[in-house]
mmCIF file of C-alpha atoms in Angstrom:
data_model
loop_
_atom_site.group_PDB
_atom_site.id
_atom_site.type_symbol
_atom_site.label_atom_id
_atom_site.label_comp_id
_atom_site.label_asym_id
_atom_site.label_seq_id
_atom_site.Cartn_x
_atom_site.Cartn_y
_atom_site.Cartn_z
ATOM 1 C CA ASN A 248 160.644 84.566 70.752
ATOM 2 C CA ALA A 249 162.372 82.364 68.227
ATOM 3 C CA GLY A 250 164.943 83.874 65.933
ATOM 4 C CA VAL A 251 165.566 83.020 62.315
ATOM 5 C CA MET A 252 165.592 79.248 61.954
ATOM 6 C CA GLN A 253 167.563 77.534 59.233
ATOM 7 C CA ASN A 254 167.668 73.840 58.519
ATOM 8 C CA PRO A 255 169.482 71.712 58.064
ATOM 9 C CA ARG A 256 172.595 73.086 59.776
ATOM 10 C CA HIS A 257 174.788 70.814 57.699
ATOM 11 C CA LEU A 258 173.976 69.275 54.349
ATOM 12 C CA VAL A 259 176.103 66.901 52.325
ATOM 13 C CA ARG A 260 175.331 66.235 48.681
ATOM 14 C CA ARG A 261 177.072 64.467 45.829
ATOM 15 C CA ARG A 262 177.726 66.250 42.575
ATOM 16 C CA GLY A 263 174.599 66.358 40.438
ATOM 17 C CA GLN A 264 172.139 66.070 43.325
ATOM 18 C CA GLU A 265 169.733 68.737 44.490
ATOM 19 C CA ALA A 266 170.093 70.774 47.677
ATOM 20 C CA ARG A 267 167.160 72.372 49.477
ATOM 21 C CA LEU A 268 167.817 74.880 52.220
ATOM 22 C CA ARG A 269 165.015 76.119 54.435
ATOM 23 C CA CYS A 270 164.564 79.343 56.331
ATOM 24 C CA SER A 271 161.803 80.356 58.719
ATOM 25 C CA PRO A 272 161.954 84.099 59.443
ATOM 26 C CA MET A 273 161.458 85.667 62.814
ATOM 27 C CA LYS A 274 157.865 86.032 63.893
ATOM 28 C CA GLY A 275 156.357 89.118 62.336
ATOM 29 C CA HIS A 276 159.030 89.423 59.637
ATOM 30 C CA SER A 277 157.865 89.328 56.059
ATOM 31 C CA HIS A 278 161.169 90.000 54.261
ATOM 32 C CA VAL A 279 163.763 87.297 53.695
ATOM 33 C CA TYR A 280 167.280 87.575 52.307
ATOM 34 C CA TRP A 281 169.696 84.826 51.301
ATOM 35 C CA TYR A 282 173.478 85.216 51.369
ATOM 36 C CA ARG A 283 176.371 82.938 50.492
ATOM 37 C CA GLN A 284 179.648 82.953 52.391
ATOM 38 C CA LEU A 285 182.694 81.256 50.966
ATOM 39 C CA PRO A 286 185.701 80.426 53.168
ATOM 40 C CA GLU A 287 187.737 83.528 54.008
ATOM 41 C CA GLU A 288 185.254 85.744 52.184
ATOM 42 C CA GLY A 289 182.465 88.040 53.169
ATOM 43 C CA LEU A 290 178.777 87.709 52.617
ATOM 44 C CA LYS A 291 177.509 87.805 49.064
ATOM 45 C CA PHE A 292 173.913 88.838 48.569
ATOM 46 C CA MET A 293 171.892 86.360 46.533
ATOM 47 C CA VAL A 294 168.191 87.158 46.674
ATOM 48 C CA TYR A 295 165.590 89.224 48.508
ATOM 49 C CA LEU A 296 162.020 87.963 48.841
ATOM 50 C CA GLN A 297 158.749 88.984 50.330
ATOM 51 C CA LYS A 298 155.817 86.636 50.686
ATOM 52 C CA GLU A 299 155.138 85.124 47.247
ATOM 53 C CA ASN A 300 157.364 87.689 45.507
ATOM 54 C CA ILE A 301 160.989 87.884 44.467
ATOM 55 C CA ILE A 302 162.036 91.499 44.921
ATOM 56 C CA ASP A 303 165.688 91.355 43.928
ATOM 57 C CA GLU A 304 167.570 88.336 42.610
ATOM 58 C CA SER A 305 170.511 90.200 41.172
ATOM 59 C CA GLY A 306 172.993 88.150 43.195
ATOM 60 C CA MET A 307 171.620 84.774 42.245
ATOM 61 C CA PRO A 308 173.377 82.679 39.596
ATOM 62 C CA LYS A 309 171.194 82.486 36.511
ATOM 63 C CA GLU A 310 171.289 78.712 36.298
ATOM 64 C CA ARG A 311 170.586 75.957 38.827
ATOM 65 C CA PHE A 312 169.616 78.338 41.664
ATOM 66 C CA SER A 313 166.087 79.324 42.622
ATOM 67 C CA ALA A 314 164.337 80.718 45.675
ATOM 68 C CA GLU A 315 160.794 81.004 46.882
ATOM 69 C CA PHE A 316 158.921 82.335 49.884
ATOM 70 C CA PRO A 317 155.397 80.925 49.745
ATOM 71 C CA LYS A 318 152.367 82.319 51.498
ATOM 72 C CA GLU A 319 152.593 79.499 53.992
ATOM 73 C CA GLY A 320 155.783 77.846 55.162
ATOM 74 C CA PRO A 321 159.472 78.644 55.085
ATOM 75 C CA SER A 322 161.544 80.228 52.382
ATOM 76 C CA ILE A 323 163.395 77.676 50.261
ATOM 77 C CA LEU A 324 166.705 78.096 48.452
ATOM 78 C CA ARG A 325 167.066 75.350 45.889
ATOM 79 C CA ILE A 326 170.250 74.381 44.119
ATOM 80 C CA GLN A 327 169.915 71.868 41.308
ATOM 81 C CA GLN A 328 172.709 69.671 39.971
ATOM 82 C CA VAL A 329 175.164 70.819 42.593
ATOM 83 C CA VAL A 330 178.852 71.209 41.796
ATOM 84 C CA ARG A 331 181.914 71.399 44.039
ATOM 85 C CA GLY A 332 181.916 75.188 43.802
ATOM 86 C CA ASP A 333 178.546 75.337 45.545
ATOM 87 C CA SER A 334 180.192 74.289 48.800
ATOM 88 C CA ALA A 335 179.686 77.224 51.142
ATOM 89 C CA ALA A 336 177.743 78.490 54.115
ATOM 90 C CA TYR A 337 174.333 79.843 53.172
ATOM 91 C CA PHE A 338 172.753 82.357 55.495
ATOM 92 C CA CYS A 339 169.214 83.555 55.668
ATOM 93 C CA ALA A 340 168.194 86.856 57.245
ATOM 94 C CA SER A 341 164.821 88.435 57.877
ATOM 95 C CA SER A 342 163.502 91.902 58.603
ATOM 96 C CA PRO A 343 160.138 93.516 59.323
ATOM 97 C CA ALA A 344 157.829 94.975 56.706
ATOM 98 C CA PHE A 345 159.676 98.297 56.663
ATOM 99 C CA PRO A 346 163.384 97.542 56.341
ATOM 100 C CA GLY A 347 166.211 100.011 56.027
ATOM 101 C CA ALA A 348 166.376 101.320 59.560
ATOM 102 C CA GLN A 349 165.555 97.863 60.779
ATOM 103 C CA PRO A 350 168.522 95.478 61.040
ATOM 104 C CA GLN A 351 168.464 92.146 59.367
ATOM 105 C CA HIS A 352 168.380 89.219 61.769
ATOM 106 C CA PHE A 353 170.426 86.201 60.750
ATOM 107 C CA GLY A 354 170.052 82.485 61.175
ATOM 108 C CA ASP A 355 172.989 80.229 62.025
ATOM 109 C CA GLY A 356 173.356 79.146 58.426
ATOM 110 C CA THR A 357 173.414 75.918 56.471
ATOM 111 C CA ARG A 358 176.832 74.564 55.642
ATOM 112 C CA LEU A 359 176.655 72.793 52.319
ATOM 113 C CA SER A 360 179.360 70.319 51.397
ATOM 114 C CA ILE A 361 179.550 68.774 47.956
ATOM 115 C CA LEU A 362 181.370 65.458 47.619
ATOM 116 C CA ALA B 279 175.424 101.947 44.007
ATOM 117 C CA GLN B 280 176.567 101.468 47.543
ATOM 118 C CA SER B 281 179.784 99.819 48.631
ATOM 119 C CA VAL B 282 181.555 99.096 51.875
ATOM 120 C CA THR B 283 185.303 98.867 52.439
ATOM 121 C CA GLN B 284 186.809 97.334 55.515
ATOM 122 C CA LEU B 285 190.507 98.120 55.739
ATOM 123 C CA GLY B 286 192.490 95.247 57.150
ATOM 124 C CA SER B 287 191.150 91.751 56.721
ATOM 125 C CA HIS B 288 193.040 90.651 59.844
ATOM 126 C CA VAL B 289 193.642 92.704 62.983
ATOM 127 C CA SER B 290 195.525 91.529 66.064
ATOM 128 C CA VAL B 291 195.471 93.284 69.407
ATOM 129 C CA SER B 292 196.688 92.411 72.863
ATOM 130 C CA GLU B 293 194.189 91.691 75.584
ATOM 131 C CA GLY B 294 193.302 95.002 77.225
ATOM 132 C CA ALA B 295 194.369 97.095 74.241
ATOM 133 C CA LEU B 296 192.200 99.350 72.130
ATOM 134 C CA VAL B 297 190.256 97.725 69.322
ATOM 135 C CA LEU B 298 189.794 99.760 66.124
ATOM 136 C CA LEU B 299 188.136 98.215 63.086
ATOM 137 C CA ARG B 300 187.751 100.468 60.077
ATOM 138 C CA CYS B 301 184.788 100.820 57.774
ATOM 139 C CA ASN B 302 184.289 103.257 54.915
ATOM 140 C CA TYR B 303 181.260 103.409 52.695
ATOM 141 C CA SER B 304 180.099 105.053 49.536
ATOM 142 C CA SER B 305 176.538 106.244 49.248
ATOM 143 C CA SER B 306 174.616 108.795 47.251
ATOM 144 C CA VAL B 307 171.933 109.085 49.931
ATOM 145 C CA PRO B 308 172.070 109.204 53.738
ATOM 146 C CA PRO B 309 172.918 105.681 54.824
ATOM 147 C CA TYR B 310 171.896 103.371 57.574
ATOM 148 C CA LEU B 311 175.021 101.723 58.999
ATOM 149 C CA PHE B 312 175.482 98.514 60.938
ATOM 150 C CA TRP B 313 178.185 96.399 62.544
ATOM 151 C CA TYR B 314 177.720 92.667 62.949
ATOM 152 C CA VAL B 315 179.878 90.059 64.676
ATOM 153 C CA GLN B 316 180.191 86.436 63.611
ATOM 154 C CA TYR B 317 181.574 83.730 65.881
ATOM 155 C CA PRO B 318 182.756 80.441 64.353
ATOM 156 C CA ASN B 319 179.993 78.302 62.898
ATOM 157 C CA GLN B 320 177.346 80.832 63.790
ATOM 158 C CA GLY B 321 175.301 83.479 62.035
ATOM 159 C CA LEU B 322 175.772 87.218 62.284
ATOM 160 C CA GLN B 323 174.737 89.065 65.413
ATOM 161 C CA LEU B 324 173.973 92.760 65.427
ATOM 162 C CA LEU B 325 176.470 94.800 67.468
ATOM 163 C CA LEU B 326 175.111 98.277 66.819
ATOM 164 C CA LYS B 327 173.440 100.462 64.228
ATOM 165 C CA TYR B 328 173.277 104.085 63.149
ATOM 166 C CA THR B 329 170.098 105.435 61.605
ATOM 167 C CA THR B 330 169.634 109.081 62.583
ATOM 168 C CA GLY B 331 170.474 111.353 65.491
ATOM 169 C CA ALA B 332 173.577 111.021 67.627
ATOM 170 C CA THR B 333 176.566 110.065 65.530
ATOM 171 C CA LEU B 334 178.249 108.104 68.319
ATOM 172 C CA VAL B 335 176.351 104.906 68.881
ATOM 173 C CA LYS B 336 176.903 102.359 71.592
ATOM 174 C CA GLY B 337 176.355 98.679 71.121
ATOM 175 C CA ILE B 338 176.620 95.446 73.002
ATOM 176 C CA ASN B 339 179.752 94.076 74.683
ATOM 177 C CA GLY B 340 181.286 97.531 75.134
ATOM 178 C CA PHE B 341 181.594 98.347 71.434
ATOM 179 C CA GLU B 342 180.786 101.718 69.929
ATOM 180 C CA ALA B 343 181.034 103.343 66.528
ATOM 181 C CA GLU B 344 181.008 106.892 65.240
ATOM 182 C CA PHE B 345 179.377 108.014 62.025
ATOM 183 C CA LYS B 346 181.515 110.653 60.312
ATOM 184 C CA LYS B 347 179.744 111.937 57.248
ATOM 185 C CA SER B 348 182.673 114.058 56.070
ATOM 186 C CA GLU B 349 184.923 111.017 56.092
ATOM 187 C CA THR B 350 182.237 108.543 54.995
ATOM 188 C CA SER B 351 183.379 106.333 57.830
ATOM 189 C CA PHE B 352 181.811 104.228 60.558
ATOM 190 C CA HIS B 353 184.748 102.789 62.503
ATOM 191 C CA LEU B 354 184.148 100.340 65.340
ATOM 192 C CA THR B 355 186.027 100.714 68.612
ATOM 193 C CA LYS B 356 186.302 99.133 72.027
ATOM 194 C CA PRO B 357 188.566 100.592 74.721
ATOM 195 C CA SER B 358 189.829 97.295 76.082
ATOM 196 C CA ALA B 359 189.900 94.036 74.164
ATOM 197 C CA HIS B 360 188.784 90.812 75.787
ATOM 198 C CA MET B 361 189.635 87.299 74.661
ATOM 199 C CA SER B 362 185.964 86.694 73.925
ATOM 200 C CA ASP B 363 186.037 89.485 71.313
ATOM 201 C CA ALA B 364 187.961 87.271 68.898
ATOM 202 C CA ALA B 365 185.598 86.884 65.943
ATOM 203 C CA GLU B 366 184.818 88.123 62.437
ATOM 204 C CA TYR B 367 183.331 91.599 62.190
ATOM 205 C CA PHE B 368 181.258 92.884 59.293
ATOM 206 C CA CYS B 369 180.251 96.424 58.464
ATOM 207 C CA ALA B 370 177.052 96.885 56.440
ATOM 208 C CA VAL B 371 175.189 99.764 54.846
ATOM 209 C CA SER B 372 171.672 100.094 53.514
ATOM 210 C CA GLU B 373 169.978 102.852 51.613
ATOM 211 C CA THR B 374 167.545 105.189 53.327
ATOM 212 C CA ASP B 375 165.365 105.636 50.266
ATOM 213 C CA THR B 376 164.680 101.980 49.590
ATOM 214 C CA GLY B 377 166.347 100.211 52.465
ATOM 215 C CA ASN B 378 165.731 96.792 51.091
ATOM 216 C CA GLN B 379 169.231 95.483 50.619
ATOM 217 C CA PHE B 380 172.273 95.426 52.825
ATOM 218 C CA TYR B 381 175.753 95.788 51.394
ATOM 219 C CA PHE B 382 178.390 94.036 53.459
ATOM 220 C CA GLY B 383 182.106 94.591 53.698
ATOM 221 C CA THR B 384 184.424 91.633 53.285
ATOM 222 C CA GLY B 385 184.934 91.377 57.022
ATOM 223 C CA THR B 386 187.764 91.830 59.508
ATOM 224 C CA SER B 387 189.012 88.916 61.558
ATOM 225 C CA LEU B 388 189.966 90.065 65.052
ATOM 226 C CA THR B 389 192.560 88.096 67.017
ATOM 227 C CA VAL B 390 193.127 88.891 70.672
ATOM 228 C CA ILE B 391 196.542 87.978 72.020
ATOM 229 C CA PRO B 392 196.737 87.033 75.710
#
């Protein structure tokens, strides 16, 4: 029973390039959450998605960042025109259709480095 | 709005000593409460959770936590620290009425001294 799968584990981009981070939720989970973790800091919520819908994107920067969770395929976090400050670990979590009492299950993250 | 405060960003204990990691929350509705552990270069793993019922909950690896509504606390404890417990620990809360978003504390880094 596979857990949350994130790829790539490590991603290196030059300033101005695009970064695409992928997340496949656990089987049977229809809710996906993206978090960013900066060195020596906690997890910062970015966006919460269900299939084909963005439920809450209050933690997402207004520019250059976007997220989707299509009907088929993984959830994608896209960062356009990356800058040095985007260097961080990005974690995806998933939960079943009725969250709250259900814990979020986390992937191992994608570590993004900007040169 | 909910918030989570973890007192002490770094905690050091001797091997075999009691581990106590503090977590306080603010919530206008009954909360669901969670503790996660993160080892280096890995994601978060669930240690334990409180939803309803017994306020003392037991988790994996000998950890337990007690929900104290009057103190709005959910402190994590382990009677005897092991070297393998060295990691980052995060407390999280979600709302019972919507339950769609988790609010995480800033984490506590636990060091175990041999």
